[in-house]
Every structure is written in structure tokens, then in C-alpha cells.
Tab-separated table of C-alpha atoms in Angstrom:
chain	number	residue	atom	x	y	z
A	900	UNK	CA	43.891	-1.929	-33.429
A	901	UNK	CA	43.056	-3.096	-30.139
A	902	UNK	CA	43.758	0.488	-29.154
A	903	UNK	CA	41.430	1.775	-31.935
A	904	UNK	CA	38.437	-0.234	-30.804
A	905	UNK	CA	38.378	0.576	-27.147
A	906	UNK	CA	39.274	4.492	-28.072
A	907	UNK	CA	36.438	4.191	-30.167
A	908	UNK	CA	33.930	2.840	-27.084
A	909	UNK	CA	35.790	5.998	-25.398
A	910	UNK	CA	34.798	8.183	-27.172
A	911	UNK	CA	30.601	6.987	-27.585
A	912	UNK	CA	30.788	6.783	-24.067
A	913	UNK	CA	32.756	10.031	-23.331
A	914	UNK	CA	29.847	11.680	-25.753
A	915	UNK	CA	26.648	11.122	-23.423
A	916	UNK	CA	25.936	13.921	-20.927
A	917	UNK	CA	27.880	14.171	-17.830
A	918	UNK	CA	30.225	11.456	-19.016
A	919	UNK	CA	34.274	12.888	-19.550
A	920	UNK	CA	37.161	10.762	-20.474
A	921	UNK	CA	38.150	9.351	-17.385
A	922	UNK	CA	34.649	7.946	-16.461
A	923	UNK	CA	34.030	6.734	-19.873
A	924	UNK	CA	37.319	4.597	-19.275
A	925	UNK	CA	35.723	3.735	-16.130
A	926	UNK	CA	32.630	2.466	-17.765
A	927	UNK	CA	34.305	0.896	-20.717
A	928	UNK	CA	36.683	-1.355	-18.520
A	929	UNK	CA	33.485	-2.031	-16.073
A	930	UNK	CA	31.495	-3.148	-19.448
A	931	UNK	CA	34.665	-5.171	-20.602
A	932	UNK	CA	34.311	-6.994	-17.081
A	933	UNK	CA	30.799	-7.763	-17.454
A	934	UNK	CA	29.929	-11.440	-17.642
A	935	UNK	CA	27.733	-12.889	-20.622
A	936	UNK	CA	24.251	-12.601	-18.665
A	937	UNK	CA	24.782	-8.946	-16.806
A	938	UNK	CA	26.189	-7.903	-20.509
A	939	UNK	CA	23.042	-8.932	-22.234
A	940	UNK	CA	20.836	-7.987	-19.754
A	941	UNK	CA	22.383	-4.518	-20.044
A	942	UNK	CA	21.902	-4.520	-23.756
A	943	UNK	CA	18.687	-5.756	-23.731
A	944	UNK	CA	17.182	-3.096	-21.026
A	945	UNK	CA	18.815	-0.442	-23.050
A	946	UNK	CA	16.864	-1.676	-26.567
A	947	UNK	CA	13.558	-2.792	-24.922
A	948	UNK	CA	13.034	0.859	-23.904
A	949	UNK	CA	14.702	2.002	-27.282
A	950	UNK	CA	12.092	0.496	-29.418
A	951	UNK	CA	9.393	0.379	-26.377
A	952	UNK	CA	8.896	4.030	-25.418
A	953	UNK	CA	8.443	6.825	-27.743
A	954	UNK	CA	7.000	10.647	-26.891
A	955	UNK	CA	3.291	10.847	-26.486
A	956	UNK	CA	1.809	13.048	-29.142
A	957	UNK	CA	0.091	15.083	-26.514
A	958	UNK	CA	2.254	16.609	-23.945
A	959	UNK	CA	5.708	15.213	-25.266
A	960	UNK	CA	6.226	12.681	-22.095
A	961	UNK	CA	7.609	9.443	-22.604
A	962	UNK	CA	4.653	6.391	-23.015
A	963	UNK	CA	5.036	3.047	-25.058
A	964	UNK	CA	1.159	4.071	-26.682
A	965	UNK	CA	0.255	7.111	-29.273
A	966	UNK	CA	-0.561	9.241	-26.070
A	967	UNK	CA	0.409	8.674	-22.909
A	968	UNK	CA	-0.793	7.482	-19.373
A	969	UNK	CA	-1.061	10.676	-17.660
A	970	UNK	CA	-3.049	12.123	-20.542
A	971	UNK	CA	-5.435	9.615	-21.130
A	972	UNK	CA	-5.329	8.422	-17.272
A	973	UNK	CA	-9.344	8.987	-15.997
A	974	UNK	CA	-7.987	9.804	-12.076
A	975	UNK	CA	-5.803	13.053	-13.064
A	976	UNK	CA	-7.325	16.395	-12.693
A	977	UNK	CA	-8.159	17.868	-16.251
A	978	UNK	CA	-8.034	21.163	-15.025
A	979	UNK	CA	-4.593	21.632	-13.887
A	980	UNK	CA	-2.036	21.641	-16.647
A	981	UNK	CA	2.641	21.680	-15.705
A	982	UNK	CA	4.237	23.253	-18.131
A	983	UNK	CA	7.755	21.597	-18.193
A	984	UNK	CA	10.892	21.648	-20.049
A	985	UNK	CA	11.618	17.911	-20.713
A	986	UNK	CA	10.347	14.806	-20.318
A	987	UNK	CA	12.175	14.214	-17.372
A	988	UNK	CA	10.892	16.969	-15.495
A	989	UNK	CA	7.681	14.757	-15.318
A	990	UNK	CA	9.383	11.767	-13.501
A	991	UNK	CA	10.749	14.621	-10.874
A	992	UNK	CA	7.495	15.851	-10.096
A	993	UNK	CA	5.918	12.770	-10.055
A	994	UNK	CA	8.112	11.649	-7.794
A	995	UNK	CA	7.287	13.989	-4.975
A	996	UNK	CA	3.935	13.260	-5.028
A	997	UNK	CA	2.434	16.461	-5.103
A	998	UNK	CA	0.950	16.832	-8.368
A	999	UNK	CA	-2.226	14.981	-9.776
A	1000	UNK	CA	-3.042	17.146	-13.061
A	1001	UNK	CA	-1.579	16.664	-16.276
A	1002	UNK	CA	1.380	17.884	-18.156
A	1003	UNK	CA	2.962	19.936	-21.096
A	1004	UNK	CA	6.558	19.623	-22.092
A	1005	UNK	CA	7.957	22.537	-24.022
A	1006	UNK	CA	10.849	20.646	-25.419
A	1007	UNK	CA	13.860	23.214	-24.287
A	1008	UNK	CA	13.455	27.003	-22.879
A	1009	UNK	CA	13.833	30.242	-24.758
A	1010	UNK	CA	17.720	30.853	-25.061
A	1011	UNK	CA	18.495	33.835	-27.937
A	1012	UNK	CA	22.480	32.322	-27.544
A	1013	UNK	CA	21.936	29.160	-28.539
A	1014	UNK	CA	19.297	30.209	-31.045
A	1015	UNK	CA	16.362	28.791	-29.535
A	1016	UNK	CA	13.434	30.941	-29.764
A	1017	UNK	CA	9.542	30.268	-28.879
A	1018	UNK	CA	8.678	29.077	-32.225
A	1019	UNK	CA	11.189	26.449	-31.390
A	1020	UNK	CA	9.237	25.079	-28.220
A	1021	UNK	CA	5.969	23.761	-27.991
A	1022	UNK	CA	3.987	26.905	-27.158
A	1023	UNK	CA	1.550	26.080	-30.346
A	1024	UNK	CA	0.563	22.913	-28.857
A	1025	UNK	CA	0.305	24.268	-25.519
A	1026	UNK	CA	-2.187	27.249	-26.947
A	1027	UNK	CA	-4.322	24.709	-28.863
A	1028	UNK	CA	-4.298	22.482	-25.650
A	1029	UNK	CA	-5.427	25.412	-23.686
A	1030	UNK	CA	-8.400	25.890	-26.279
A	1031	UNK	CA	-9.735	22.099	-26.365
A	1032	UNK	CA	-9.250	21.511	-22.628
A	1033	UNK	CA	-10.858	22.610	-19.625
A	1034	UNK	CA	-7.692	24.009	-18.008
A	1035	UNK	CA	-8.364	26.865	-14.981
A	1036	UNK	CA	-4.947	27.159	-13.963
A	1037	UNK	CA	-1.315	26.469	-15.802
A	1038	UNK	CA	1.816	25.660	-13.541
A	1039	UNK	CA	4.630	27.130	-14.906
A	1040	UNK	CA	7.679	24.725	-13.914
A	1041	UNK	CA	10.376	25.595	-16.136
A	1042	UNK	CA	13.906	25.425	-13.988
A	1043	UNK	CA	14.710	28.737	-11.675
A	1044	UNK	CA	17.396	29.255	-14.045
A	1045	UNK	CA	17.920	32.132	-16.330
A	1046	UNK	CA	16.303	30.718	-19.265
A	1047	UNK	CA	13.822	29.031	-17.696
A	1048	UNK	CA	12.280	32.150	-15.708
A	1049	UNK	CA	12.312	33.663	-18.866
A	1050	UNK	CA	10.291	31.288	-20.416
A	1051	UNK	CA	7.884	31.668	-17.603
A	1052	UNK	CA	7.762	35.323	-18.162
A	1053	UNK	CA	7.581	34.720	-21.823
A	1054	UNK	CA	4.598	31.963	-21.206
A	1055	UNK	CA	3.197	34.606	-18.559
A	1056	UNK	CA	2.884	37.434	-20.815
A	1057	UNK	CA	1.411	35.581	-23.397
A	1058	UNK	CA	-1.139	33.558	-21.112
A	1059	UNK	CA	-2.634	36.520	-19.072
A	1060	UNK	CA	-5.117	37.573	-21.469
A	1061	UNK	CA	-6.685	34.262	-21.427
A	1062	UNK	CA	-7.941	34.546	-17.858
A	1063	UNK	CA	-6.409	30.981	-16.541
A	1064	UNK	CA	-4.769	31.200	-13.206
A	1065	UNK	CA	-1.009	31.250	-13.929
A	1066	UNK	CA	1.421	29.655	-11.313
A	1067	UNK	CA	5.064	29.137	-10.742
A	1068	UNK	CA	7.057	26.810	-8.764
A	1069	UNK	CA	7.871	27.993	-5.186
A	1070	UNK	CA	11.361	29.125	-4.793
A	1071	UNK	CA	12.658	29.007	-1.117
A	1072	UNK	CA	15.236	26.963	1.209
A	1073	UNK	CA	15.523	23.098	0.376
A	1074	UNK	CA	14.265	21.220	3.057
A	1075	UNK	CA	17.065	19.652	5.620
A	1076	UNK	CA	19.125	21.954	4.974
A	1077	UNK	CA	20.339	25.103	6.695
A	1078	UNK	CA	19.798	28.819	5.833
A	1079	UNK	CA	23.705	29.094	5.952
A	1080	UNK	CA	24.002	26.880	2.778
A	1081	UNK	CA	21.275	28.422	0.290
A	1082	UNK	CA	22.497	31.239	-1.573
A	1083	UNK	CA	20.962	34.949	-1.291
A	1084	UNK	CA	19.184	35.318	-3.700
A	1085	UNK	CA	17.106	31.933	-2.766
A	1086	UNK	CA	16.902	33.142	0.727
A	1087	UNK	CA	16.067	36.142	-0.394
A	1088	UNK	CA	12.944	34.358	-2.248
A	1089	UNK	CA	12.480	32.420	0.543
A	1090	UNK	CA	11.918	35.444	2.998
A	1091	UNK	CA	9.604	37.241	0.257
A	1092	UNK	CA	7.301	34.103	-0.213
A	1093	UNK	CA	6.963	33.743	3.561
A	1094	UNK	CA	3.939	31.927	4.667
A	1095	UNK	CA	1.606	32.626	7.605
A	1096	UNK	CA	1.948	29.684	9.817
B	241	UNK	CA	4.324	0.067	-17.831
B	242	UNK	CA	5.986	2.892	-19.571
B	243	UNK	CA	7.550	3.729	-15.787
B	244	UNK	CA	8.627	0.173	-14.820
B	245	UNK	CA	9.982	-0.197	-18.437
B	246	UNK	CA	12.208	3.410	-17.445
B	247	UNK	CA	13.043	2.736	-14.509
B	248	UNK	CA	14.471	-0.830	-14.959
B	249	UNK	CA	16.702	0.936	-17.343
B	250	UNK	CA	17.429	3.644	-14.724
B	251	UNK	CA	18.424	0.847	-12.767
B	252	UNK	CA	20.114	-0.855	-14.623
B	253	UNK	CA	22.776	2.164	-15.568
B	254	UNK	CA	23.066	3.304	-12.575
B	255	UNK	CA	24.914	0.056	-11.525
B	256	UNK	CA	27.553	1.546	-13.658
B	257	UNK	CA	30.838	2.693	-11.587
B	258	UNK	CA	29.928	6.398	-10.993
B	259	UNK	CA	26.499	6.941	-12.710
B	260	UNK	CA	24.030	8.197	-9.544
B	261	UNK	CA	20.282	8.081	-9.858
B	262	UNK	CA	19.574	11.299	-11.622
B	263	UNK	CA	22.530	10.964	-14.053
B	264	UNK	CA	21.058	7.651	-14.834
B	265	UNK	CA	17.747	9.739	-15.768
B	266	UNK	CA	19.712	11.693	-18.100
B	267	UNK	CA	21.420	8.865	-19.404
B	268	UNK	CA	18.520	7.458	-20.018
B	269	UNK	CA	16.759	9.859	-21.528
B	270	UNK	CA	19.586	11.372	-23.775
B	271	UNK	CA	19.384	7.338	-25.098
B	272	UNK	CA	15.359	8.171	-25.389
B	273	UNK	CA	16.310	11.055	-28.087
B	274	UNK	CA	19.118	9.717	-30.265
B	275	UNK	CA	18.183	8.830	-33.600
B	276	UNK	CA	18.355	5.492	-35.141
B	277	UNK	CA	21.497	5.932	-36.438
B	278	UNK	CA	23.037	7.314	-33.617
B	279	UNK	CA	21.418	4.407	-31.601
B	280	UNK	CA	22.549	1.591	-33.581
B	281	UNK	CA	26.479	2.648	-33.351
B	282	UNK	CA	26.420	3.214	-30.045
B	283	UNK	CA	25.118	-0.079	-29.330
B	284	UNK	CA	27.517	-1.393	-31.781
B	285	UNK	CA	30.241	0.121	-30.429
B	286	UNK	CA	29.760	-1.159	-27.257
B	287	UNK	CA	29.090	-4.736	-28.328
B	288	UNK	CA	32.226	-4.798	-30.752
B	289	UNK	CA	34.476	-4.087	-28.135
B	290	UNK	CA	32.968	-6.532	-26.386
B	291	UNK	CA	32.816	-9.532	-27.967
B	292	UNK	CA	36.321	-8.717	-30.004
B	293	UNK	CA	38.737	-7.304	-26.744
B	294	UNK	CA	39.465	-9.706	-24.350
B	295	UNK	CA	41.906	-10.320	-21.369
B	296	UNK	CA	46.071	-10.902	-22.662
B	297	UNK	CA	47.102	-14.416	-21.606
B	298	UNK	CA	50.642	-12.966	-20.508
B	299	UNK	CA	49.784	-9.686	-18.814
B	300	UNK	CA	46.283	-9.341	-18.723
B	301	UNK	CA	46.187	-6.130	-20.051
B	302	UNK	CA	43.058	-5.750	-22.988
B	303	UNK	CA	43.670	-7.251	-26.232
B	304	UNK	CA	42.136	-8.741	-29.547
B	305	UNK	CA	44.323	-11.721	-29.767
B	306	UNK	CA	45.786	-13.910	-27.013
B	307	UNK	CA	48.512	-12.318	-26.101
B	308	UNK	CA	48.460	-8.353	-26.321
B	309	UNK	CA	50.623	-5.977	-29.016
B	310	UNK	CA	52.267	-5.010	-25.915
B	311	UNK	CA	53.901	-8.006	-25.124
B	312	UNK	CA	54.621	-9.343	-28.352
B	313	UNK	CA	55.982	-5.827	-29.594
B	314	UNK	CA	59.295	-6.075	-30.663
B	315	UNK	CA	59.809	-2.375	-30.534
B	316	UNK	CA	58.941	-2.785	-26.590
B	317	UNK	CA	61.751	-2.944	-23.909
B	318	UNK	CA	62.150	-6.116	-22.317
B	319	UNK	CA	63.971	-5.453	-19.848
B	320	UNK	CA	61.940	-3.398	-17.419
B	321	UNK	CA	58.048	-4.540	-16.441
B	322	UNK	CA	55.743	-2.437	-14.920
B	323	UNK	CA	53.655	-3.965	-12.343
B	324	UNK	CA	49.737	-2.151	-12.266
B	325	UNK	CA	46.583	-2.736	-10.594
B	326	UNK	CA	44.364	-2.783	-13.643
B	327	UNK	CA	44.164	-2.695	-17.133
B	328	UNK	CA	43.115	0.577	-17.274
B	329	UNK	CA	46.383	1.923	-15.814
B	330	UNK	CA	48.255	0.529	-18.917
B	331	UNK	CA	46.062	3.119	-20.980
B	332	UNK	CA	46.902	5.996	-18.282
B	333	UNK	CA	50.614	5.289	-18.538
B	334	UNK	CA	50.569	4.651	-22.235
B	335	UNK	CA	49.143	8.083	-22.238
B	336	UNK	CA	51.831	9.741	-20.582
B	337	UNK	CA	54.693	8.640	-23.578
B	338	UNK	CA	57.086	8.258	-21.052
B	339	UNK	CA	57.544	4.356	-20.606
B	340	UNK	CA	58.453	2.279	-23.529
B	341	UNK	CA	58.493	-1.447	-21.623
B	342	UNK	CA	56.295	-4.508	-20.480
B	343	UNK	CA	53.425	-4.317	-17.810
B	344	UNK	CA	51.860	-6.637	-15.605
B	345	UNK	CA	48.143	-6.446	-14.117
B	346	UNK	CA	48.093	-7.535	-10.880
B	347	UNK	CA	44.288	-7.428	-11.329
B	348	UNK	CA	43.627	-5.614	-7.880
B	349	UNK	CA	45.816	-4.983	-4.646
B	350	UNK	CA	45.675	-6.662	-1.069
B	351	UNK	CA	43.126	-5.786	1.180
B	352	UNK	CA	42.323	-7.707	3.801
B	353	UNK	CA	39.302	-5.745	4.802
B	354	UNK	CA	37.484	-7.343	1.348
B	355	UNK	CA	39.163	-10.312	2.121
B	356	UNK	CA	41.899	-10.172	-0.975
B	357	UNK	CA	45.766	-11.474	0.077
B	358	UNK	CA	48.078	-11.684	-2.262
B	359	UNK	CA	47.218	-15.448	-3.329
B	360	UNK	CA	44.051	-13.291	-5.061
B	361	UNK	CA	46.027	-11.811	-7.134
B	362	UNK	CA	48.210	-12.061	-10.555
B	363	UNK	CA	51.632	-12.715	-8.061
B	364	UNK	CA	52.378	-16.350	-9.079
B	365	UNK	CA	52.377	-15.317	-12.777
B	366	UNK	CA	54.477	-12.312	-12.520
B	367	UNK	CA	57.155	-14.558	-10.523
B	368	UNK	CA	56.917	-17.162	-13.580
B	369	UNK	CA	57.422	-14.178	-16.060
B	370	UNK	CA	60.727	-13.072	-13.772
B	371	UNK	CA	61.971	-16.246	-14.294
B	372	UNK	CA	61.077	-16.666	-18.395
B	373	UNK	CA	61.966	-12.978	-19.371
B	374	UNK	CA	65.070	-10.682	-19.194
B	375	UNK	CA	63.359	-8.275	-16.438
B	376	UNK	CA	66.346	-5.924	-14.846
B	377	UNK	CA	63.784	-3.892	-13.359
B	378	UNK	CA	60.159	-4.282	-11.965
B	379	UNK	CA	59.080	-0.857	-11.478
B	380	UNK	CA	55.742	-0.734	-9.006
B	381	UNK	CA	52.781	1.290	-10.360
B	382	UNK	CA	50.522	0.357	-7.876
B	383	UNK	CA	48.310	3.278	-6.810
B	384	UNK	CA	49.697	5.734	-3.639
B	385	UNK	CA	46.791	4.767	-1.830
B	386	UNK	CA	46.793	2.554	1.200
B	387	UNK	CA	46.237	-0.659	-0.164
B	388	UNK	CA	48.512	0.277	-3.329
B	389	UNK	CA	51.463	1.091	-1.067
B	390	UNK	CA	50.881	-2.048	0.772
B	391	UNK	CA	50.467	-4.251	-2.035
B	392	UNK	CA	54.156	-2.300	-3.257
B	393	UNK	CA	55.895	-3.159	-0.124
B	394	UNK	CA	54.737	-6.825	-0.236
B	395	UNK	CA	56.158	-6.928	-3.615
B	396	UNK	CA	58.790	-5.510	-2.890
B	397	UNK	CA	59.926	-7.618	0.218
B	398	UNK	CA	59.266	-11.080	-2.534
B	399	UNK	CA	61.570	-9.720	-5.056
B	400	UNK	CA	64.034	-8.085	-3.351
B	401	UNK	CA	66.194	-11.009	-2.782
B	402	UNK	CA	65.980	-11.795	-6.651
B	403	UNK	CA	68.360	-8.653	-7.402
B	404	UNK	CA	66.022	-7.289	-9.739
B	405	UNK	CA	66.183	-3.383	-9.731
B	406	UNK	CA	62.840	-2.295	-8.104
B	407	UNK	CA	61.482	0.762	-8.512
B	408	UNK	CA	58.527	2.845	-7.710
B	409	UNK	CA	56.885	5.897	-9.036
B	410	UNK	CA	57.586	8.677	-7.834
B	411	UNK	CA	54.919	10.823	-5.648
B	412	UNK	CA	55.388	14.743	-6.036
B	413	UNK	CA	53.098	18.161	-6.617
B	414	UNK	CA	50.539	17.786	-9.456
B	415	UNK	CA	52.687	19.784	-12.671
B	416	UNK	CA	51.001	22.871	-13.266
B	417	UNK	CA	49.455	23.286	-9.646
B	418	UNK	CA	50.288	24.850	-6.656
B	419	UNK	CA	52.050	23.862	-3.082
B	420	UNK	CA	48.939	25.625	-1.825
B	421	UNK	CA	46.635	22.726	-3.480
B	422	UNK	CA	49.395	19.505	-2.740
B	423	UNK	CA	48.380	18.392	0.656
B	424	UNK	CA	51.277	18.138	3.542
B	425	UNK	CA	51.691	14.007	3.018
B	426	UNK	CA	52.538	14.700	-0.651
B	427	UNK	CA	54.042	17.898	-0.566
B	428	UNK	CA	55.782	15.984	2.750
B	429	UNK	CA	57.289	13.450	-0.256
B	430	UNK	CA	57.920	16.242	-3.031
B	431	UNK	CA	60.512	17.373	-0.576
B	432	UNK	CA	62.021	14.397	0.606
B	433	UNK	CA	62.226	13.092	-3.299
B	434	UNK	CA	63.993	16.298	-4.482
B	435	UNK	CA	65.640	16.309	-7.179
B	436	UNK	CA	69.354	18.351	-7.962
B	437	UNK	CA	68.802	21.209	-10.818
């Protein structure tokens, strides 16, 4: 029984992404040693943003309101629009900095394996976004993976026609490191994209 | 708002043993999209282990009752105890099939570098449980790492003079690797500890 119970925990734990048995014994055991306060603290910040946060109705970020900060914020550019693959992506790219328009998350990339297609993603939503605001250019930031530069492809192909300025993410080598450790075909990106200093 | 609400969150599971920053995003997020149902079991799985397992009286292993099914099992061997650093190893060897008696949690090892001797640990009860139950052998599971071997050797130079058989497990190539992958302190023991065919 006692057995049952924490196998149980196990296996929740074991389910969440990047998690695998060992760790989730790991975390079980490290709950299990919690005292009262840092265990309902830890419940408690888990819930709050639960039943706080929800996806805004407009580009599919995360907000506690019907739409969300960055969409309704007055001090973004409205003219600028990042297409992105999940809600997370915003929190990346907001983190660097860089970026002061708004954003568009597709909800997944186009991936014919797993059966996802572009009626699956948000590419209606992005279309009708494109006609009601005054968008000149569209940053395509889906991942440099497979998928996702095939989304941008698919998004580019069906975007040209409308005359906005389509972009893509840089590829090249990541900064602090050395041109031994990126692969060849980023290098090879990286020499292609040069720019004039 | 919706960020500090995220990131305390972020925060707050990425004080878990082995959860980084961006694995706490995903965590977080992959929380973000489960449904209600999925929510409320995984919080309830969590919180049923915790307020139902709790810490055996005798060995400190995990338990529902006072005193865990291991030591009260009467199908358990009484005469040999193995001595472990937490109560996670109990699952680890449980999982193996191969030991069929007592443990005892030492509930860490020495280390004088964090400041833990053996008075820190579960020593004084394991010497009361030598003297209240028919141990003929104490068999050390203490991790092979430094402070694991020490803590053995400490325990080992306590009991020896009690005649108790002592015993420790055995270090040797990982089964279904290769010498190539063992490296030369282990491989180094594998040799030493051979065994006769």
C-alpha cells in the first residue's frame, strides 16, 4: 500500500516533460521531505497560477485577463508582429530584450508524422490578425528545427502575396562560444549571413 | 502581474533537486495546459502521499503507519540488515529482487566538509537495533562515493568488535556494458573482486 501510493506520485511525476523515473523518485522523496510551510507554499504557487493565468484570446500567450498585456500594452509597436510556436517562446524573447512588437503563437508547427497539419495551428487567426492590424512586417520565429523551418516556409509561401515584409530569426554562432563547437551546418549559416562590420 | 505570477512558480520548481531554469518553464507551462481533470489528480496525488506516507519509527524508511511493512513483515529475514543512506535506496534495492531482509536509513553519510559526523546521523539507533534484533549480518549499502566509503569504514571499525558478519556491496562493471565504458578505479575493483566460474 505504502508502495502503491508513492509508485503512484512516481508515476504523475515521471509523466511531465523531461522528468524519467529516477528524477521523479528524486522529486517525490524531496516533496516527502518538505516541511508544512515550503509544502504549502509549493502547492499554493502551483494553483494560484492554475486558476490565475489562462491563454489570451488574441495571440495565445499566457495573461490572467481576456487578452493579454502585450496585446493590449499602449508602448509595443503595432506594426511588428512574432510568429511563435508556444507560449513560452514569448518569455524567451522577451527575455533578451530585443523585441518591442507584439506576438502570435501558432500553437505547435506543421509535422505530417504526428498528424499535425496547418489547419491544426493558428494560421486563421494569424490571417484575420494580419487583416484588422496594421502589421508591415511578420517575424517568423518558429525553432531552426525541421518542423519549424517548415512552418516558416509554409507561413512564407502563404504570406508573400500580401506584401508585408517577412523575416526569420538569424541563424549563426551562439555568442561565447567558439566556432569549434557549433555544428556545420550553423557555421555554415553563420558564414552565409555574414555582416559588413 | 501575469509574469511575476509565472515566474514565482518558475521559481518555485526550480528549487526542486534537478529541475534548471528552462525545465522549470516547461514544467510550468505543461501545468498551464493540463485539463482540470488532469490538474486536480496530479495535485492530489502529490498531496496524498503527502499527508498519508511518513517516516518508519524503526528504520526510517517511508511508510503509512508507524513502523513500515518492511520491518514488521514476517516474510522478511531478520537476520541480515542493510544499512543505506536514504530512503530512496530501499526502493532501488527493493527493485533489484535480490535482498529479502531489514534496512536501516542512516539518513545521510559523514562529511565533515558540511559539517555532518557521525553523531548526525541514524548510528545510535542502529546500535540499539543490534542489540534488540537477531542481526548476523549488517551488510553496508552506503554509496561508493567518497563520503559513502567513509561513512562504511567508520561503521565498520564500530561493529567490528561486535562479531556481526559485515558486509559490503560489491563494486564491479555495469551488466550489459563494456570494460571500455567502466573507468580504471572500478574496472581496478572488478578485477580484484573476481569471482571463480
Amino acid at each position: 500500500m505504502t508502495d502503491l501510493l508513492f509508485k503512484k506520485l512516481v508515476s504523475t511525476l515521471s509523466s511531465l516533460p523531461g522528468i524519467g523515473k529516477k528524477s521523479a523518485y528524486r522529486l517525490g522523496f524531496h516533496i516527502l521531505r518538505m516541511d508544512a510551510t515550503a509544502f504549502s507554499n509549493f502547492i499554493e504557487s502551483i494553483e494560484s497560477v492554475k486558476s490565475n493565468l489562462k491563454f489570451c484570446k488574441k495571440c495565445a500567450g499566457i495573461t490572467e485577463f481576456e487578452i493579454c498585456e502585450i496585446c493590449t500594452g499602449e508602448s509595443r509597436l503595432k506594426n511588428i508582429l512574432c510568429v511563435v510556436e508556444l507560449p513560452e517562446d514569448i518569455f524567451f524573447i522577451e527575455n533578451t530584450g530585443e523585441y518591442k512588437g507584439k506576438y502570435h503563437v501558432l500553437n505547435g508547427v506543421i509535422s505530417p508524422l504526428d498528424g499535425i497539419g496547418p489547419e491544426n495551428l493558428r494560421i486563421k487567426e494569424l490571417l484575420e490578425r494580419l487583416k484588422d492590424e496594421p502589421v508591415e512586417e511578420v517575424l517568423l520565429a518558429t525553432n531552426p528545427t525541421l518542423e519549424g523551418d517548415a512552418t516558416a516556409s509554409y507561413l512564407f509561401n502563404l504570406l508573400r502575396a500580401t506584401g508585408i515584409k517577412l523575416t526569420r530569426i538569424a541563424h549563426g554562432v551562439t555568442v561565447g562560444s567558439t566556432l569549434e563547437y557549433a555544428d556545420q551546418y550553423t557555421l555554415g549559416k553563420a558564414i552565409k549571413s555574414r555582416l559588413t562590420i
